[in-house]
């Protein structure tokens, strides 16, 4: 049994079965959609959320877990002296990391809080590595040092169908430059130093696939893929994800590409039809 326990939040796009198998504790954020409030990925699934978001007349809202919830989890997990590493979605897009930090300072347990600087499966790369190393008997310092390496090996892009959710949710970051005439244009940004930064704009999914194939081919020269993930927010982005996955396998030979519907907490801000493309490479 590992003497270090791993905690995270619901922005990592892992299923409850995956989390349970790895012994990872997930503290959910909260989403408000179509007049009701839900615990993200616990009381509402990714697919159910997309349907409700499409039906709702108002923009969905989200909120970070309260400090008290983190404190409760930390105190319980660490009551036997177990150390805790709590890894969270980028502090540049949510107050979740700060809530966790405050709780860690109040807790009687030994808690180390890490800002992953990422979301979605890119966050899960660090969480999974931490869980693997904890199980292997590594120390907190060794794990935290490795997480910095995983972070530097990771890249995340997002392509959106609409900027409305990002703008109204206040998550536009450095991508303010995208605001303007966006008729039939799909903005592409990367998550750079924890915040969105504009990269380019394309006019179709076909051109989006070409951009990602060219861009990623260049970035992967002399490197080896460890993980590759595509997470989407419904509409016709599922077909795009399948087509891009096939192309990436074709150019890299890497077949273990996971495709998922992204968590409500991400869809709420990225908007319907958004796609996240992320990978880890050494």
Backbone as numpy.savetxt, mean C-alpha at the origin, in Angstrom:
# Nx Ny Nz CAx CAy CAz Cx Cy Cz
8.44 -20.22 18.42 7.58 -19.01 18.42 8.47 -17.76 18.42
8.18 -16.84 17.52 8.99 -15.63 17.41 8.86 -14.76 18.65
9.99 -14.19 19.08 9.98 -13.29 20.22 9.72 -11.85 19.79
9.60 -11.65 18.49 9.26 -10.33 17.95 7.96 -10.46 17.17
7.01 -9.59 17.46 5.73 -9.63 16.75 5.61 -8.43 15.81
4.94 -8.66 14.69 4.81 -7.64 13.64 3.38 -7.11 13.61
3.28 -5.79 13.59 1.98 -5.10 13.50 2.00 -4.22 12.26
0.85 -4.08 11.60 0.76 -3.20 10.44 -0.65 -2.61 10.37
-0.98 -1.99 9.23 -2.33 -1.43 9.06 -2.96 -1.98 7.79
-4.19 -1.57 7.50 -4.95 -2.18 6.42 -4.61 -1.67 5.03
-3.60 -0.82 4.90 -3.22 -0.31 3.58 -2.27 -1.25 2.84
-1.99 -2.43 3.38 -0.96 -3.28 2.79 -1.48 -4.29 1.77
-2.78 -4.35 1.54 -3.36 -5.23 0.52 -2.98 -6.69 0.69
-3.08 -7.19 1.92 -2.93 -8.62 2.18 -4.24 -9.15 2.73
-4.55 -10.41 2.43 -5.78 -11.01 2.92 -5.62 -11.41 4.39
-6.75 -11.62 5.05 -6.71 -12.03 6.46 -6.03 -13.39 6.60
-6.21 -14.27 5.60 -5.56 -15.58 5.63 -4.04 -15.44 5.55
-3.57 -14.55 4.67 -2.13 -14.31 4.54 -1.55 -13.77 5.84
-2.27 -12.83 6.44 -1.81 -12.22 7.69 -1.75 -13.26 8.81
-2.80 -14.06 8.91 -2.88 -15.07 9.96 -1.77 -16.11 9.81
-1.52 -16.52 8.57 -0.49 -17.51 8.29 0.89 -17.04 8.75
1.15 -15.74 8.59 2.45 -15.16 8.95 2.49 -14.64 10.38
1.36 -14.72 11.10 1.32 -14.25 12.48 1.41 -12.74 12.61
0.87 -12.03 11.61 0.94 -10.56 11.57 -0.37 -9.97 12.09
-0.28 -8.97 12.96 -1.47 -8.29 13.48 -1.74 -7.04 12.66
-2.96 -6.91 12.16 -3.34 -5.76 11.34 -4.34 -4.88 12.08
-4.03 -3.59 12.19 -4.94 -2.62 12.80 -5.60 -1.84 11.66
-6.92 -1.97 11.48 -7.57 -1.35 10.32 -7.83 0.14 10.46
-7.77 0.83 9.33 -8.24 2.21 9.26 -9.76 2.15 9.12
-10.40 3.30 9.05 -11.86 3.38 8.92 -12.22 4.07 7.62
-13.24 3.54 6.93 -13.72 4.17 5.70 -15.19 4.53 5.85
-15.56 5.67 5.30 -16.95 6.12 5.31 -17.41 6.21 3.87
-18.45 5.45 3.51 -18.94 5.47 2.14 -20.44 5.22 2.12
-21.13 5.94 1.27 -22.57 5.77 1.07 -23.35 5.81 2.39
-22.94 6.74 3.28 -23.67 6.98 4.51 -23.33 6.07 5.68
-22.37 5.17 5.52 -22.02 4.26 6.61 -20.50 4.20 6.83
-20.12 3.83 8.05 -18.71 3.72 8.43 -18.34 2.25 8.61
-17.18 1.88 8.10 -16.72 0.49 8.17 -15.24 0.43 8.57
-14.87 -0.67 9.24 -13.46 -0.95 9.47 -12.91 -1.50 8.15
-11.90 -0.84 7.63 -11.33 -1.17 6.32 -10.88 -2.63 6.25
-11.35 -3.32 5.20 -10.97 -4.70 4.90 -11.39 -5.70 5.99
-12.16 -5.24 6.97 -12.67 -6.12 8.03 -14.19 -6.21 7.92
-14.83 -5.05 7.90 -16.30 -5.01 7.81 -16.79 -4.77 6.39
-15.88 -4.50 5.47 -16.24 -4.31 4.07 -15.06 -4.77 3.21
-15.38 -5.53 2.16 -14.32 -6.03 1.28 -13.97 -4.99 0.22
-12.88 -5.22 -0.46 -12.44 -4.31 -1.53 -13.50 -4.21 -2.62
-14.07 -5.36 -2.99 -15.07 -5.39 -4.06 -16.37 -4.71 -3.63
-16.80 -4.96 -2.39 -18.02 -4.32 -1.88 -17.86 -2.81 -1.82
-16.68 -2.36 -1.43 -16.43 -0.93 -1.32 -16.53 -0.25 -2.68
-15.99 -0.88 -3.71 -16.02 -0.28 -5.05 -17.46 -0.10 -5.53
-18.32 -1.07 -5.22 -19.73 -0.96 -5.61 -20.39 0.20 -4.87
-20.15 0.30 -3.57 -20.75 1.37 -2.77 -20.21 2.74 -3.18
-18.92 2.82 -3.50 -18.33 4.08 -3.92 -18.95 4.54 -5.23
-19.23 3.59 -6.12 -19.83 3.91 -7.41 -21.27 4.39 -7.24
-21.97 3.86 -6.24 -23.38 4.21 -6.00 -23.53 5.50 -5.20
-22.53 5.83 -4.42 -22.62 6.97 -3.50 -22.63 8.31 -4.22
-23.39 9.26 -3.68 -23.45 10.60 -4.26 -22.36 11.51 -3.69
-21.71 11.06 -2.63 -20.64 11.86 -2.03 -19.32 11.09 -2.01
-18.24 11.85 -1.91 -16.90 11.26 -1.91 -16.66 10.46 -0.63
-16.06 9.28 -0.73 -15.75 8.52 0.49 -14.73 9.24 1.35
-14.75 8.94 2.63 -13.79 9.54 3.56 -13.08 8.43 4.34
-11.92 8.74 4.86 -11.16 7.76 5.63 -10.61 8.40 6.90
-10.30 7.57 7.86 -9.64 8.07 9.08 -8.68 7.01 9.61
-7.59 7.49 10.20 -6.57 6.60 10.74 -7.06 5.92 12.00
-6.44 4.81 12.40 -6.82 4.18 13.66 -6.53 5.12 14.83
-7.39 5.13 15.83 -7.12 5.98 17.00 -5.90 5.49 17.77
-5.24 6.42 18.44 -4.06 6.08 19.24 -4.40 4.97 20.24
-5.59 5.07 20.83 -6.01 4.09 21.82 -6.07 2.67 21.30
-6.41 2.51 20.03 -6.47 1.16 19.45 -5.08 0.58 19.32
-4.14 1.39 18.83 -2.76 0.93 18.75 -2.22 0.57 20.14
-2.52 1.43 21.12 -2.05 1.21 22.49 -2.56 -0.12 23.03
-3.83 -0.38 22.79 -4.45 -1.64 23.23 -3.74 -2.84 22.62
-3.47 -2.76 21.32 -2.79 -3.85 20.61 -1.37 -4.04 21.12
-0.63 -2.95 21.26 0.75 -3.03 21.74 0.85 -3.62 23.14
-0.01 -3.13 24.03 0.03 -3.61 25.42 -0.29 -5.10 25.50
-1.24 -5.54 24.69 -1.63 -6.95 24.70 -0.53 -7.84 24.13
0.01 -7.45 22.97 1.02 -8.28 22.31 2.33 -8.34 23.10
2.63 -7.25 23.80 3.92 -7.19 24.50 3.87 -7.48 25.98
2.73 -7.94 26.48 2.59 -8.12 27.93 3.49 -9.23 28.47
3.95 -10.13 27.58 4.85 -11.20 28.01 6.31 -10.85 27.75
6.57 -9.58 27.43 7.94 -9.15 27.18 8.35 -9.21 25.72
7.43 -9.65 24.86 7.71 -9.72 23.43 7.95 -8.32 22.86
8.97 -8.19 22.01 9.20 -6.93 21.31 8.27 -6.83 20.10
7.98 -5.60 19.69 7.04 -5.37 18.59 7.66 -4.43 17.57
7.51 -4.78 16.28 7.85 -3.87 15.19 6.55 -3.54 14.46
6.21 -2.27 14.41 4.94 -1.82 13.83 5.25 -1.04 12.55
4.87 -1.60 11.40 5.25 -1.05 10.09 4.02 -0.51 9.39
4.09 0.76 8.95 2.87 1.40 8.47 2.99 2.12 7.13
1.81 2.39 6.57 1.73 3.13 5.32 2.42 4.48 5.46
2.85 5.03 4.33 3.62 6.27 4.34 2.98 7.38 5.16
3.79 7.99 6.00 3.31 9.12 6.79 3.02 10.34 5.95
3.46 10.31 4.68 3.20 11.42 3.78 1.78 11.46 3.26
1.01 10.38 3.48 -0.36 10.31 2.97 -1.40 10.00 4.05
-0.95 9.76 5.27 -1.88 9.40 6.34 -1.24 9.69 7.70
-2.09 9.91 8.70 -1.60 10.13 10.05 -1.44 8.84 10.83
-1.59 7.70 10.14 -1.51 6.39 10.81 -0.17 6.18 11.50
0.90 6.52 10.82 2.25 6.36 11.39 2.39 7.18 12.67
1.88 8.42 12.67 1.97 9.26 13.86 1.13 8.71 15.00
-0.04 8.17 14.69 -0.88 7.55 15.72 -0.14 6.38 16.38
0.50 5.58 15.53 1.26 4.43 16.04 2.44 4.90 16.90
3.12 5.97 16.47 4.25 6.51 17.24 3.80 6.98 18.62
2.67 7.69 18.66 2.16 8.18 19.94 1.82 7.02 20.87
1.19 6.00 20.31 0.81 4.83 21.12 2.05 4.10 21.63
3.08 4.01 20.79 4.31 3.32 21.18 4.97 4.02 22.37
4.91 5.35 22.36 5.50 6.13 23.45 4.73 5.95 24.76
3.45 5.66 24.66 2.60 5.48 25.84 2.59 4.04 26.35
2.92 3.10 25.47 2.79 1.68 25.80 3.86 1.20 26.78
3.49 0.20 27.56 4.45 -0.45 28.47 5.30 -1.47 27.71
4.92 -1.75 26.47 5.66 -2.71 25.64 6.82 -2.04 24.91
7.75 -2.86 24.43 8.90 -2.40 23.65 8.50 -2.37 22.18
8.14 -1.18 21.68 7.60 -1.05 20.32 8.50 -0.16 19.46
8.87 -0.66 18.28 9.60 0.12 17.29 8.66 0.38 16.12
8.42 1.65 15.80 7.48 2.01 14.73 8.26 2.43 13.49
7.87 1.88 12.34 8.57 2.12 11.08 7.62 2.73 10.05
8.05 3.82 9.42 7.32 4.41 8.29 7.83 3.73 7.03
7.00 2.92 6.40 7.42 2.16 5.22 7.69 3.05 4.02
7.07 4.25 4.02 7.11 5.20 2.90 6.32 4.70 1.69
5.57 3.62 1.89 4.81 3.04 0.79 3.39 2.67 1.22
2.61 2.19 0.26 1.27 1.68 0.50 1.10 0.39 -0.29
-0.04 -0.26 -0.12 -0.41 -1.43 -0.90 0.63 -2.55 -0.75
0.79 -3.35 -1.78 1.72 -4.47 -1.71 3.16 -4.01 -1.46
3.49 -2.78 -1.87 4.83 -2.26 -1.61 5.08 -2.15 -0.11
4.04 -1.86 0.66 4.12 -1.90 2.12 4.28 -3.34 2.60
3.54 -4.24 1.97 3.59 -5.65 2.39 4.97 -6.26 2.21
5.75 -5.77 1.24 7.10 -6.30 1.04 7.92 -6.18 2.32
7.81 -5.02 2.97 8.55 -4.80 4.22 7.95 -5.62 5.37
6.64 -5.68 5.41 5.97 -6.43 6.48 6.31 -7.92 6.40
6.27 -8.47 5.19 6.59 -9.89 5.01 8.05 -10.19 5.34
8.94 -9.29 4.94 10.36 -9.49 5.24 10.60 -9.45 6.75
9.93 -8.52 7.43 10.06 -8.41 8.88 9.56 -9.68 9.56
8.41 -10.20 9.11 7.85 -11.41 9.69 8.77 -12.61 9.46
9.33 -12.70 8.27 10.25 -13.80 7.95 11.49 -13.75 8.84
12.06 -12.55 8.99 13.27 -12.39 9.79 13.01 -12.61 11.28
11.84 -12.16 11.74 11.48 -12.38 13.15 11.37 -13.87 13.44
10.77 -14.60 12.51 10.62 -16.04 12.65 11.97 -16.75 12.64
12.93 -16.15 11.91 14.28 -16.74 11.80 15.16 -16.39 13.00
14.65 -15.53 13.89 15.40 -15.21 15.10 16.26 -13.96 15.02
16.06 -13.14 13.99 16.83 -11.90 13.89 16.40 -10.90 14.96
17.28 -9.95 15.26 16.98 -8.93 16.26 16.19 -7.78 15.64
15.64 -6.92 16.50 14.91 -5.74 16.02 15.82 -4.87 15.16
17.03 -4.62 15.62 17.96 -3.77 14.87 18.28 -4.36 13.50
18.47 -5.66 13.45 18.76 -6.33 12.17 17.58 -6.21 11.21
16.38 -6.38 11.75 15.18 -6.30 10.91 14.98 -4.88 10.39
15.10 -3.89 11.26 14.90 -2.49 10.85 15.93 -2.09 9.79
17.16 -2.56 9.94 18.20 -2.26 8.95 17.86 -2.87 7.60
17.35 -4.09 7.62 16.96 -4.76 6.37 15.76 -4.07 5.73
14.85 -3.56 6.53 13.68 -2.87 5.98 14.09 -1.63 5.19
15.15 -0.97 5.62 15.66 0.18 4.88 16.15 -0.26 3.51
16.77 -1.43 3.44 17.23 -1.97 2.16 16.05 -2.32 1.26
15.05 -2.99 1.84 13.85 -3.35 1.07 13.19 -2.09 0.50
13.13 -1.05 1.33 12.54 0.22 0.90 13.28 0.77 -0.32
14.60 0.71 -0.30 15.40 1.24 -1.41 15.31 0.36 -2.64
14.92 -0.90 -2.47 14.78 -1.84 -3.59 13.39 -1.77 -4.23
12.51 -0.98 -3.63 11.10 -0.96 -4.03 10.76 0.27 -4.87
9.86 0.07 -5.83 9.36 1.17 -6.66 7.85 1.02 -6.78
7.13 2.13 -6.72 5.67 2.09 -6.86 5.19 3.20 -7.77
4.38 2.82 -8.75 3.72 3.77 -9.65 2.21 3.66 -9.47
1.52 4.75 -9.72 0.06 4.72 -9.73 -0.45 5.45 -10.97
-1.42 4.83 -11.65 -2.08 5.46 -12.79 -3.56 5.62 -12.43
-4.09 6.82 -12.53 -5.48 7.06 -12.13 -6.35 7.45 -13.31
-7.64 7.13 -13.19 -8.62 7.52 -14.20 -9.14 8.92 -13.94
-9.13 9.31 -12.66 -9.63 10.62 -12.26 -8.80 11.15 -11.09
-8.61 12.46 -11.04 -7.89 13.08 -9.92 -8.84 13.56 -8.83
-10.15 13.42 -9.06 -11.14 13.97 -8.13 -10.95 13.45 -6.71
-10.76 12.13 -6.56 -10.61 11.56 -5.22 -9.33 12.03 -4.54
-8.22 12.07 -5.28 -6.95 12.51 -4.71 -7.01 13.96 -4.27
-7.62 14.81 -5.09 -7.70 16.24 -4.78 -8.58 16.47 -3.55
-9.80 15.91 -3.57 -10.73 16.13 -2.47 -10.28 15.46 -1.18
-9.49 14.38 -1.32 -8.99 13.70 -0.14 -7.70 14.29 0.39
-7.15 15.28 -0.33 -5.93 15.95 0.11 -4.68 15.12 -0.03
-4.70 14.09 -0.92 -3.54 13.21 -1.08 -2.79 13.46 -2.38
-2.97 14.61 -2.99 -2.38 14.88 -4.30 -0.87 15.05 -4.23
-0.34 15.48 -3.07 1.11 15.61 -2.89 1.74 16.53 -3.91
2.90 16.10 -4.44 3.63 16.90 -5.42 2.98 16.85 -6.80
1.93 16.05 -6.93 1.29 15.88 -8.23 0.31 16.99 -8.57
0.41 18.13 -7.88 -0.44 19.28 -8.19 -0.31 19.68 -9.65
0.86 19.42 -10.23 1.10 19.78 -11.62 0.20 19.07 -12.60
-0.47 18.00 -12.14 -1.38 17.28 -13.01 -2.71 18.00 -13.18
-3.04 18.89 -12.25 -4.34 19.53 -12.28 -4.43 20.46 -13.48
-5.49 20.34 -14.22 -5.65 21.15 -15.42 -6.57 20.42 -16.37
-6.28 20.47 -17.63 -7.10 19.81 -18.63 -6.76 18.33 -18.68
-7.66 17.49 -18.15 -7.37 16.07 -18.05 -8.37 15.21 -18.80
-9.05 15.78 -19.77 -10.03 15.03 -20.54 -9.35 13.86 -21.25
-9.80 12.66 -20.94 -9.25 11.44 -21.55 -7.77 11.23 -21.27
-7.25 11.85 -20.23 -5.84 11.69 -19.89 -5.73 10.92 -18.57
-4.81 9.97 -18.53 -4.58 9.18 -17.32 -3.22 9.58 -16.73
-3.21 10.34 -15.64 -1.95 10.74 -15.01 -1.24 9.54 -14.38
0.07 9.54 -14.47 0.89 8.52 -13.83 1.84 9.22 -12.86
1.90 8.72 -11.64 2.79 9.29 -10.62 3.55 8.16 -9.95
4.64 8.51 -9.27 5.28 7.51 -8.42 5.24 7.98 -6.97
5.38 7.02 -6.08 5.40 7.36 -4.66 6.86 7.59 -4.29
7.26 8.85 -4.32 8.65 9.23 -4.16 8.86 9.91 -2.81
9.72 9.33 -1.98 9.98 9.84 -0.63 8.67 9.99 0.14
7.78 9.02 -0.05 6.56 8.97 0.74 5.40 9.80 0.25
5.57 10.54 -0.87 4.48 11.36 -1.41 4.41 11.19 -2.92
3.25 11.48 -3.50 3.08 11.32 -4.94 3.81 12.40 -5.72
4.55 11.98 -6.74 5.25 12.90 -7.63 4.86 12.58 -9.06
4.51 13.60 -9.87 4.09 13.35 -11.25 5.21 12.77 -12.10
4.86 11.85 -12.99 5.83 11.24 -13.90 5.48 11.57 -15.34
4.24 11.25 -15.75 3.82 11.51 -17.12 2.31 11.40 -17.21
1.77 11.58 -18.41 0.34 11.40 -18.67 0.20 10.57 -19.93
-0.78 9.68 -19.96 -1.05 8.89 -21.16 -2.53 9.02 -21.51
-2.85 8.73 -22.77 -4.23 8.92 -23.23 -5.03 7.63 -23.35
-4.42 6.50 -23.03 -5.14 5.23 -23.11 -4.43 4.17 -22.29
-5.13 3.08 -22.02 -4.51 1.97 -21.32 -3.38 1.37 -22.14
-3.56 1.31 -23.46 -2.52 0.76 -24.33 -1.23 1.56 -24.20
-1.36 2.89 -24.17 -0.17 3.73 -24.02 0.40 3.63 -22.60
-0.49 3.37 -21.65 -0.03 3.16 -20.28 0.83 1.90 -20.18
0.38 0.83 -20.83 1.16 -0.41 -20.84 2.51 -0.19 -21.49
2.53 0.53 -22.62 3.80 0.81 -23.30 4.74 1.60 -22.39
4.20 2.60 -21.69 5.04 3.39 -20.79 5.66 2.51 -19.71
4.83 1.69 -19.06 5.33 0.88 -17.95 6.33 -0.18 -18.43
6.06 -0.78 -19.58 6.99 -1.77 -20.12 8.35 -1.12 -20.41
8.33 0.03 -21.07 9.59 0.73 -21.39 10.30 1.19 -20.12
9.55 1.81 -19.20 10.13 2.36 -17.98 10.73 1.28 -17.09
9.95 0.23 -16.88 10.40 -0.83 -15.97 11.54 -1.63 -16.59
11.50 -1.83 -17.90 12.61 -2.52 -18.58 13.92 -1.78 -18.33
13.86 -0.46 -18.42 15.05 0.36 -18.21 15.52 0.28 -16.75
14.56 0.36 -15.83 14.90 0.34 -14.40 15.47 -0.99 -13.93
15.09 -2.07 -14.61 15.50 -3.40 -14.18 16.80 -3.89 -14.82
17.41 -3.09 -15.64 18.66 -3.51 -16.28 19.72 -3.83 -15.22
20.24 -5.05 -15.28 21.26 -5.46 -14.33 20.73 -5.81 -12.95
19.41 -5.89 -12.81 18.80 -6.19 -11.52 17.91 -7.43 -11.62
17.62 -8.01 -10.46 16.79 -9.21 -10.41 15.51 -8.94 -9.64
14.37 -9.25 -10.26 13.08 -9.06 -9.60 12.93 -10.02 -8.43
12.43 -9.49 -7.33 12.12 -10.30 -6.15 10.60 -10.45 -6.03
9.90 -9.35 -6.22 8.43 -9.34 -6.16 7.90 -8.36 -7.19
6.71 -8.65 -7.71 6.03 -7.72 -8.63 4.54 -7.83 -8.37
3.88 -6.69 -8.21 2.45 -6.68 -7.87 1.72 -5.61 -8.67
0.47 -5.92 -9.01 -0.41 -4.95 -9.65 -1.73 -4.97 -8.88
-2.10 -3.85 -8.29 -3.35 -3.76 -7.52 -4.23 -2.68 -8.13
-5.50 -2.99 -8.33 -6.37 -2.07 -9.06 -7.67 -1.78 -8.32
-8.35 -0.73 -8.80 -9.61 -0.30 -8.18 -10.77 -0.46 -9.16
-10.90 -1.65 -9.72 -12.06 -1.98 -10.53 -12.17 -1.29 -11.87
-13.42 -1.16 -12.34 -13.72 -0.68 -13.69 -12.94 -1.55 -14.68
-12.37 -0.95 -15.73 -11.66 -1.77 -16.72 -10.18 -1.92 -16.38
-9.82 -1.57 -15.14 -8.41 -1.68 -14.74 -7.99 -3.13 -14.50
-8.96 -4.03 -14.33 -8.60 -5.45 -14.17 -8.00 -5.99 -15.46
-8.63 -5.66 -16.58 -8.11 -6.10 -17.88 -6.72 -5.51 -18.14
-6.57 -4.22 -17.80 -5.26 -3.57 -17.93 -4.22 -4.32 -17.11
-4.58 -4.69 -15.89 -3.65 -5.39 -14.99 -3.22 -6.73 -15.56
-4.18 -7.46 -16.12 -3.87 -8.76 -16.73 -2.94 -8.60 -17.93
-3.22 -7.60 -18.76 -2.40 -7.37 -19.96 -0.99 -6.92 -19.59
-0.89 -6.03 -18.60 0.43 -5.57 -18.18 1.23 -6.71 -17.55
0.56 -7.53 -16.75 1.22 -8.68 -16.13 1.84 -9.59 -17.19
1.08 -9.86 -18.25 1.59 -10.72 -19.33 2.81 -10.11 -20.00
2.77 -8.80 -20.20 3.89 -8.10 -20.84 5.14 -8.13 -19.95
4.95 -7.91 -18.65 6.09 -7.91 -17.72 6.73 -9.29 -17.68
5.91 -10.33 -17.66 6.44 -11.70 -17.69 7.21 -11.94 -18.98
6.68 -11.42 -20.07 7.31 -11.59 -21.38 8.70 -10.96 -21.43
8.85 -9.77 -20.85 10.14 -9.07 -20.96 11.13 -9.44 -19.87
10.62 -9.99 -18.76 11.52 -10.31 -17.63 11.65 -11.80 -17.35
10.67 -12.58 -17.78 10.65 -14.00 -17.45 10.12 -14.27 -16.05
9.76 -13.20 -15.33 9.26 -13.32 -13.96 7.76 -13.65 -14.01
7.39 -14.80 -13.45 6.02 -15.28 -13.58 5.17 -15.09 -12.32
5.82 -14.86 -11.19 5.10 -14.79 -9.91 4.57 -13.38 -9.65
3.74 -12.89 -10.56 3.16 -11.55 -10.43 1.79 -11.67 -9.77
1.59 -10.97 -8.65 0.28 -11.04 -8.01 -0.57 -9.84 -8.38
-1.82 -10.12 -8.67 -2.79 -9.09 -9.05 -3.89 -9.08 -7.99
-4.25 -7.90 -7.49 -5.28 -7.84 -6.47 -6.17 -6.60 -6.67
-7.34 -6.66 -6.05 -8.19 -5.47 -5.95 -7.74 -4.74 -4.70
-7.41 -3.47 -4.83 -6.79 -2.76 -3.71 -7.79 -2.47 -2.59
-7.27 -2.29 -1.40 -8.09 -2.09 -0.20 -8.94 -0.82 -0.30
-10.10 -0.81 0.38 -10.96 0.38 0.38 -10.22 1.66 0.75
-9.31 1.58 1.71 -8.59 2.77 2.17 -7.79 3.41 1.04
-7.34 2.60 0.08 -6.58 3.11 -1.06 -7.51 3.53 -2.19
-8.50 2.70 -2.50 -9.47 3.04 -3.55 -10.18 4.35 -3.26
-10.44 4.61 -1.97 -11.15 5.84 -1.58 -10.42 7.08 -2.06
-9.09 7.04 -2.07 -8.30 8.21 -2.46 -7.78 8.13 -3.89
-7.49 6.92 -4.36 -6.98 6.79 -5.73 -8.11 6.92 -6.74
-9.33 6.54 -6.34 -10.48 6.66 -7.21 -10.71 5.40 -8.04
-11.93 5.23 -8.55 -12.25 4.05 -9.36 -11.39 4.00 -10.61
-10.97 2.79 -10.96 -10.17 2.61 -12.17 -8.68 2.80 -11.98
-8.25 3.19 -10.79 -6.82 3.40 -10.54 -6.07 2.07 -10.53
-4.79 2.13 -10.87 -3.95 0.94 -10.86 -2.62 1.27 -10.19
-2.19 0.40 -9.28 -0.87 0.54 -8.66 0.06 -0.53 -9.20
1.23 -0.13 -9.67 2.22 -1.06 -10.20 3.45 -0.95 -9.31
3.88 -2.04 -8.71 4.99 -1.95 -7.77 5.85 -3.20 -7.84
7.12 -3.02 -7.51 8.02 -4.17 -7.53 9.17 -3.96 -6.56
9.83 -5.07 -6.23 11.08 -5.05 -5.46 12.13 -5.75 -6.30
13.27 -5.13 -6.47 14.35 -5.72 -7.28 15.69 -5.45 -6.63
16.58 -6.45 -6.69 17.92 -6.31 -6.13 18.92 -5.99 -7.24
